[in-house]
Amino acid sequence: MKKYAIVYCEHQFGSMDGKTANGLVRDSGLYEIVAVIDSTKAGQDAGEVLDQKKNGIPICKNLQDAIASAKEKPNYFILGIAPANAFLKKEERQVIIKAMEAGMHIINPLQEFLTEDEEMMTMAKRYGVTIRDVRKPRPKKEWTLFTGRILQVKAPIVAVLGTDGACGKRTTAMIVAKEMQKRGYKTAFVATGQTGLIQGASYGFAMDAFPLQYMIGELEREVVRAYETERPDMIIVEGQGALSHPAYVSSAGILKGARPQAVILQHPPKRKVLGDFPFVEMPTVESEIALIEHFGKTNVVAITLNHEGMTDEELKQTIDEYERKFRMPVTDVLKYGADKVVNRLIDYFPSLQKHEVAVS
């Protein structure tokens, strides 16, 4: 059965806390998104709100309207919010129950596991639907610690890290991976958060569901699994948070567990403070690069920008300024594609140059 989904993103679509919905609307992966719920933007086209390009996905004021507006009967209901506190409000619980009553399976990306919620499981059984807790880890007895097997991986490993949370790291990683594939390279993408897993990534896990020492071991396990299964030309690892971020440790886990030989740094130039922590100033690009390179014993080889709040002219000026200042490729992959980044990666890794000769 084809997977038609409604994405719930009340008050958040197009914002930082709506990043799961934003990502699914741009690249739905396993699902066909038939409607988005956000009463504050009802009546608009989801693609136009995100990227000024219509995609035919309507934004609706409530579940009833979303079901009525859908061109195909939806059989999945995806929570597309990523709130800082990661727990459901009372009204959100009611919407989920109504979705189950309408025969929809539930995809839950929050830290609050609905499969451990007696009321939710009772409702799911009553209406014959399933609940998937995307962040729920495997049984603890199956968790792995760091083994050193990552040192045997021969393919280049590249991580896309950032200066803040919810600034476009996963989007950039996936666009770079697709551009590599267009050029004939075999790439493996390792997801580290809920959106990539919902989209259907073959490798990865929700990093923030694990204690740090297991987070490192589990990421190593997924990178090694991707390498041994695919024998790719390159492995791209999605970043989480920021290494400098006072509230998150995921970037540290990525640098330790994946041991990337190169890093792409994603940055939103217009942000003055951290997204969910407005009392903390944004780090500078210089300071984040220095921290990443020192902590991870790796090199930042390209900078990709998030154009939120920027005019096209401001974006172009910033790209020119950063390229002069940092002497590396700078672009916005959503606006201009990933050519610059991919060219840099090919220049940086000899194994990719050999492949380039072979495919050309």
PDB file of C-alpha atoms in Angstrom, residues 19-188:
ATOM      1  CA  LYS A  19      12.216  21.222  10.833  1.00  0.00           C
ATOM      2  CA  THR A  20      10.827  17.676  10.534  1.00  0.00           C
ATOM      3  CA  ALA A  21       7.820  18.898   8.539  1.00  0.00           C
ATOM      4  CA  ASN A  22      10.031  21.214   6.490  1.00  0.00           C
ATOM      5  CA  GLY A  23      12.364  18.356   5.598  1.00  0.00           C
ATOM      6  CA  LEU A  24       9.544  15.992   4.639  1.00  0.00           C
ATOM      7  CA  VAL A  25       7.890  18.582   2.414  1.00  0.00           C
ATOM      8  CA  ARG A  26      11.193  19.113   0.585  1.00  0.00           C
ATOM      9  CA  ASP A  27      12.007  15.393   0.345  1.00  0.00           C
ATOM     10  CA  SER A  28       9.321  13.026   1.598  1.00  0.00           C
ATOM     11  CA  GLY A  29      11.285   9.822   1.021  1.00  0.00           C
ATOM     12  CA  LEU A  30       9.032   6.865   1.793  1.00  0.00           C
ATOM     13  CA  TYR A  31       5.856   8.942   1.912  1.00  0.00           C
ATOM     14  CA  GLU A  32       3.787  11.111  -0.373  1.00  0.00           C
ATOM     15  CA  ILE A  33       2.813  14.162   1.654  1.00  0.00           C
ATOM     16  CA  VAL A  34      -0.791  15.097   0.849  1.00  0.00           C
ATOM     17  CA  ALA A  35      -1.309  17.938   3.365  1.00  0.00           C
ATOM     18  CA  VAL A  36       0.318  19.897   6.179  1.00  0.00           C
ATOM     19  CA  ILE A  37      -1.582  21.086   9.262  1.00  0.00           C
ATOM     20  CA  ASP A  38      -0.748  24.603  10.473  1.00  0.00           C
ATOM     21  CA  SER A  39      -3.707  26.903  11.076  1.00  0.00           C
ATOM     22  CA  THR A  40      -1.461  29.985  11.026  1.00  0.00           C
ATOM     23  CA  LYS A  41      -0.631  29.377   7.347  1.00  0.00           C
ATOM     24  CA  ALA A  42      -3.848  27.667   6.206  1.00  0.00           C
ATOM     25  CA  GLY A  43      -4.728  28.161   2.562  1.00  0.00           C
ATOM     26  CA  GLN A  44      -1.140  28.506   1.403  1.00  0.00           C
ATOM     27  CA  ASP A  45       1.008  26.110  -0.618  1.00  0.00           C
ATOM     28  CA  ALA A  46       3.676  24.353   1.474  1.00  0.00           C
ATOM     29  CA  GLY A  47       6.389  24.639  -1.159  1.00  0.00           C
ATOM     30  CA  GLU A  48       5.751  28.320  -1.640  1.00  0.00           C
ATOM     31  CA  VAL A  49       6.005  28.965   2.113  1.00  0.00           C
ATOM     32  CA  LEU A  50       9.327  27.110   2.362  1.00  0.00           C
ATOM     33  CA  ASP A  51      11.108  27.834  -0.906  1.00  0.00           C
ATOM     34  CA  GLN A  52       8.901  30.221  -2.908  1.00  0.00           C
ATOM     35  CA  LYS A  53       8.096  27.333  -5.286  1.00  0.00           C
ATOM     36  CA  LYS A  54       4.636  25.746  -5.363  1.00  0.00           C
ATOM     37  CA  ASN A  55       4.573  21.981  -4.887  1.00  0.00           C
ATOM     38  CA  GLY A  56       0.817  21.333  -4.653  1.00  0.00           C
ATOM     39  CA  ILE A  57       0.830  20.376  -0.960  1.00  0.00           C
ATOM     40  CA  PRO A  58      -1.926  22.360   0.801  1.00  0.00           C
ATOM     41  CA  ILE A  59      -1.543  23.776   4.299  1.00  0.00           C
ATOM     42  CA  CYS A  60      -4.748  23.186   6.259  1.00  0.00           C
ATOM     43  CA  LYS A  61      -6.205  24.565   9.465  1.00  0.00           C
ATOM     44  CA  ASN A  62      -7.017  21.217  11.132  1.00  0.00           C
ATOM     45  CA  LEU A  63      -7.120  17.456  10.666  1.00  0.00           C
ATOM     46  CA  GLN A  64     -10.620  17.442   9.206  1.00  0.00           C
ATOM     47  CA  ASP A  65      -9.671  19.959   6.513  1.00  0.00           C
ATOM     48  CA  ALA A  66      -6.418  18.100   5.791  1.00  0.00           C
ATOM     49  CA  ILE A  67      -8.281  14.829   5.177  1.00  0.00           C
ATOM     50  CA  ALA A  68     -10.819  16.642   2.982  1.00  0.00           C
ATOM     51  CA  SER A  69      -8.099  18.453   1.000  1.00  0.00           C
ATOM     52  CA  ALA A  70      -5.954  15.373   0.372  1.00  0.00           C
ATOM     53  CA  LYS A  71      -6.043  14.102  -3.201  1.00  0.00           C
ATOM     54  CA  GLU A  72      -5.459  10.577  -1.885  1.00  0.00           C
ATOM     55  CA  LYS A  73      -6.818   9.110   1.337  1.00  0.00           C
ATOM     56  CA  PRO A  74      -4.068   9.544   3.957  1.00  0.00           C
ATOM     57  CA  ASN A  75      -3.033   6.412   5.842  1.00  0.00           C
ATOM     58  CA  TYR A  76      -0.186   7.954   7.880  1.00  0.00           C
ATOM     59  CA  PHE A  77      -0.093  10.849  10.325  1.00  0.00           C
ATOM     60  CA  ILE A  78       3.382  12.263  10.956  1.00  0.00           C
ATOM     61  CA  LEU A  79       4.195  14.599  13.824  1.00  0.00           C
ATOM     62  CA  GLY A  80       6.334  17.176  12.069  1.00  0.00           C
ATOM     63  CA  ILE A  81       7.304  19.235  15.100  1.00  0.00           C
ATOM     64  CA  ALA A  82      10.568  19.161  17.033  1.00  0.00           C
ATOM     65  CA  PRO A  83       9.905  21.247  20.158  1.00  0.00           C
ATOM     66  CA  ALA A  84      12.732  21.953  22.586  1.00  0.00           C
ATOM     67  CA  ASN A  85      10.958  20.133  25.434  1.00  0.00           C
ATOM     68  CA  ALA A  86      10.125  17.124  23.168  1.00  0.00           C
ATOM     69  CA  PHE A  87       6.801  16.322  24.857  1.00  0.00           C
ATOM     70  CA  LEU A  88       3.226  16.444  23.602  1.00  0.00           C
ATOM     71  CA  LYS A  89       0.704  19.049  24.669  1.00  0.00           C
ATOM     72  CA  LYS A  90      -2.850  17.976  25.558  1.00  0.00           C
ATOM     73  CA  GLU A  91      -4.282  19.254  22.271  1.00  0.00           C
ATOM     74  CA  GLU A  92      -1.604  17.418  20.294  1.00  0.00           C
ATOM     75  CA  ARG A  93      -2.537  14.152  21.988  1.00  0.00           C
ATOM     76  CA  GLN A  94      -6.139  14.696  20.935  1.00  0.00           C
ATOM     77  CA  VAL A  95      -5.185  15.284  17.307  1.00  0.00           C
ATOM     78  CA  ILE A  96      -3.189  12.034  17.293  1.00  0.00           C
ATOM     79  CA  ILE A  97      -6.161  10.123  18.702  1.00  0.00           C
ATOM     80  CA  LYS A  98      -8.438  11.669  16.057  1.00  0.00           C
ATOM     81  CA  ALA A  99      -5.954  10.599  13.368  1.00  0.00           C
ATOM     82  CA  MET A 100      -6.058   7.024  14.672  1.00  0.00           C
ATOM     83  CA  GLU A 101      -9.869   7.161  14.636  1.00  0.00           C
ATOM     84  CA  ALA A 102      -9.584   8.110  10.957  1.00  0.00           C
ATOM     85  CA  GLY A 103      -7.505   4.974  10.316  1.00  0.00           C
ATOM     86  CA  MET A 104      -4.047   6.545  10.152  1.00  0.00           C
ATOM     87  CA  HIS A 105      -0.831   4.956  11.398  1.00  0.00           C
ATOM     88  CA  ILE A 106       1.187   7.283  13.638  1.00  0.00           C
ATOM     89  CA  ILE A 107       4.816   8.297  13.043  1.00  0.00           C
ATOM     90  CA  ASN A 108       6.169   9.911  16.206  1.00  0.00           C
ATOM     91  CA  PRO A 109       9.617  11.591  16.163  1.00  0.00           C
ATOM     92  CA  LEU A 110       9.562  12.856  19.762  1.00  0.00           C
ATOM     93  CA  GLN A 111      11.483  11.684  22.816  1.00  0.00           C
ATOM     94  CA  GLU A 112       8.103  10.816  24.364  1.00  0.00           C
ATOM     95  CA  PHE A 113       7.487   7.221  23.268  1.00  0.00           C
ATOM     96  CA  LEU A 114       3.827   6.586  22.448  1.00  0.00           C
ATOM     97  CA  THR A 115       4.366   2.825  22.341  1.00  0.00           C
ATOM     98  CA  GLU A 116       4.899   3.100  26.102  1.00  0.00           C
ATOM     99  CA  ASP A 117       1.729   5.165  26.561  1.00  0.00           C
ATOM    100  CA  GLU A 118      -1.198   3.007  27.713  1.00  0.00           C
ATOM    101  CA  GLU A 119      -3.920   5.286  26.325  1.00  0.00           C
ATOM    102  CA  MET A 120      -2.252   5.618  22.927  1.00  0.00           C
ATOM    103  CA  MET A 121      -1.649   1.885  22.576  1.00  0.00           C
ATOM    104  CA  THR A 122      -5.250   1.152  23.593  1.00  0.00           C
ATOM    105  CA  MET A 123      -6.470   3.540  20.885  1.00  0.00           C
ATOM    106  CA  ALA A 124      -4.119   2.087  18.292  1.00  0.00           C
ATOM    107  CA  LYS A 125      -5.408  -1.405  18.998  1.00  0.00           C
ATOM    108  CA  ARG A 126      -9.011  -0.220  18.912  1.00  0.00           C
ATOM    109  CA  TYR A 127      -8.648   1.375  15.483  1.00  0.00           C
ATOM    110  CA  GLY A 128      -6.290  -1.216  13.993  1.00  0.00           C
ATOM    111  CA  VAL A 129      -3.349   1.101  13.396  1.00  0.00           C
ATOM    112  CA  THR A 130       0.323   1.082  14.360  1.00  0.00           C
ATOM    113  CA  ILE A 131       2.553   3.568  16.163  1.00  0.00           C
ATOM    114  CA  ARG A 132       6.208   4.024  15.270  1.00  0.00           C
ATOM    115  CA  ASP A 133       8.449   5.825  17.753  1.00  0.00           C
ATOM    116  CA  VAL A 134      11.261   6.938  15.452  1.00  0.00           C
ATOM    117  CA  ARG A 135      13.652   7.831  18.258  1.00  0.00           C
ATOM    118  CA  LYS A 136      13.093   4.680  20.300  1.00  0.00           C
ATOM    119  CA  PRO A 137      16.396   2.779  20.474  1.00  0.00           C
ATOM    120  CA  ARG A 138      16.986  -0.919  20.106  1.00  0.00           C
ATOM    121  CA  PRO A 139      16.940  -2.970  23.340  1.00  0.00           C
ATOM    122  CA  LYS A 140      19.777  -1.885  25.635  1.00  0.00           C
ATOM    123  CA  LYS A 141      21.427  -5.300  25.567  1.00  0.00           C
ATOM    124  CA  GLU A 142      22.102  -4.749  21.832  1.00  0.00           C
ATOM    125  CA  TRP A 143      23.850  -1.372  22.268  1.00  0.00           C
ATOM    126  CA  THR A 144      27.496  -1.165  21.251  1.00  0.00           C
ATOM    127  CA  LEU A 145      30.491   0.751  22.531  1.00  0.00           C
ATOM    128  CA  PHE A 146      33.347   2.066  20.382  1.00  0.00           C
ATOM    129  CA  THR A 147      35.407  -0.812  18.951  1.00  0.00           C
ATOM    130  CA  GLY A 148      37.890   0.844  16.603  1.00  0.00           C
ATOM    131  CA  ARG A 149      36.416  -0.883  13.533  1.00  0.00           C
ATOM    132  CA  ILE A 150      35.866   2.579  12.035  1.00  0.00           C
ATOM    133  CA  LEU A 151      39.636   2.682  11.490  1.00  0.00           C
ATOM    134  CA  GLN A 152      39.273  -0.086   8.877  1.00  0.00           C
ATOM    135  CA  VAL A 153      36.833   1.922   6.745  1.00  0.00           C
ATOM    136  CA  LYS A 154      38.661   2.838   3.519  1.00  0.00           C
ATOM    137  CA  ALA A 155      36.039   5.157   2.000  1.00  0.00           C
ATOM    138  CA  PRO A 156      36.287   8.886   2.805  1.00  0.00           C
ATOM    139  CA  ILE A 157      33.922   9.922   5.611  1.00  0.00           C
ATOM    140  CA  VAL A 158      32.464  13.430   5.488  1.00  0.00           C
ATOM    141  CA  ALA A 159      30.312  14.988   8.216  1.00  0.00           C
ATOM    142  CA  VAL A 160      28.032  17.993   7.783  1.00  0.00           C
ATOM    143  CA  LEU A 161      28.237  19.898  11.074  1.00  0.00           C
ATOM    144  CA  GLY A 162      26.817  23.305  11.943  1.00  0.00           C
ATOM    145  CA  THR A 163      26.978  26.381  14.131  1.00  0.00           C
ATOM    146  CA  ASP A 164      23.492  25.756  15.606  1.00  0.00           C
ATOM    147  CA  GLY A 165      20.677  23.243  15.748  1.00  0.00           C
ATOM    148  CA  ALA A 166      18.017  23.168  13.002  1.00  0.00           C
ATOM    149  CA  CYS A 167      20.090  25.125  10.482  1.00  0.00           C
ATOM    150  CA  GLY A 168      19.992  22.743   7.490  1.00  0.00           C
ATOM    151  CA  LYS A 169      22.681  20.124   8.089  1.00  0.00           C
ATOM    152  CA  ARG A 170      20.572  17.146   7.001  1.00  0.00           C
ATOM    153  CA  THR A 171      19.249  18.970   3.936  1.00  0.00           C
ATOM    154  CA  THR A 172      22.770  19.891   2.851  1.00  0.00           C
ATOM    155  CA  ALA A 173      24.070  16.360   3.496  1.00  0.00           C
ATOM    156  CA  MET A 174      21.332  14.819   1.348  1.00  0.00           C
ATOM    157  CA  ILE A 175      21.766  17.319  -1.497  1.00  0.00           C
ATOM    158  CA  VAL A 176      25.534  16.717  -1.528  1.00  0.00           C
ATOM    159  CA  ALA A 177      24.962  12.936  -1.532  1.00  0.00           C
ATOM    160  CA  LYS A 178      22.552  13.221  -4.471  1.00  0.00           C
ATOM    161  CA  GLU A 179      24.957  15.411  -6.464  1.00  0.00           C
ATOM    162  CA  MET A 180      27.735  12.853  -5.892  1.00  0.00           C
ATOM    163  CA  GLN A 181      25.406  10.126  -7.146  1.00  0.00           C
ATOM    164  CA  LYS A 182      24.509  12.178 -10.237  1.00  0.00           C
ATOM    165  CA  ARG A 183      28.217  12.270 -11.062  1.00  0.00           C
ATOM    166  CA  GLY A 184      28.491   8.500 -10.859  1.00  0.00           C
ATOM    167  CA  TYR A 185      29.805   8.108  -7.319  1.00  0.00           C
ATOM    168  CA  LYS A 186      28.332   5.577  -4.929  1.00  0.00           C
ATOM    169  CA  THR A 187      27.499   7.325  -1.656  1.00  0.00           C
ATOM    170  CA  ALA A 188      26.083   6.100   1.648  1.00  0.00           C
TER     171      ALA A 188
END
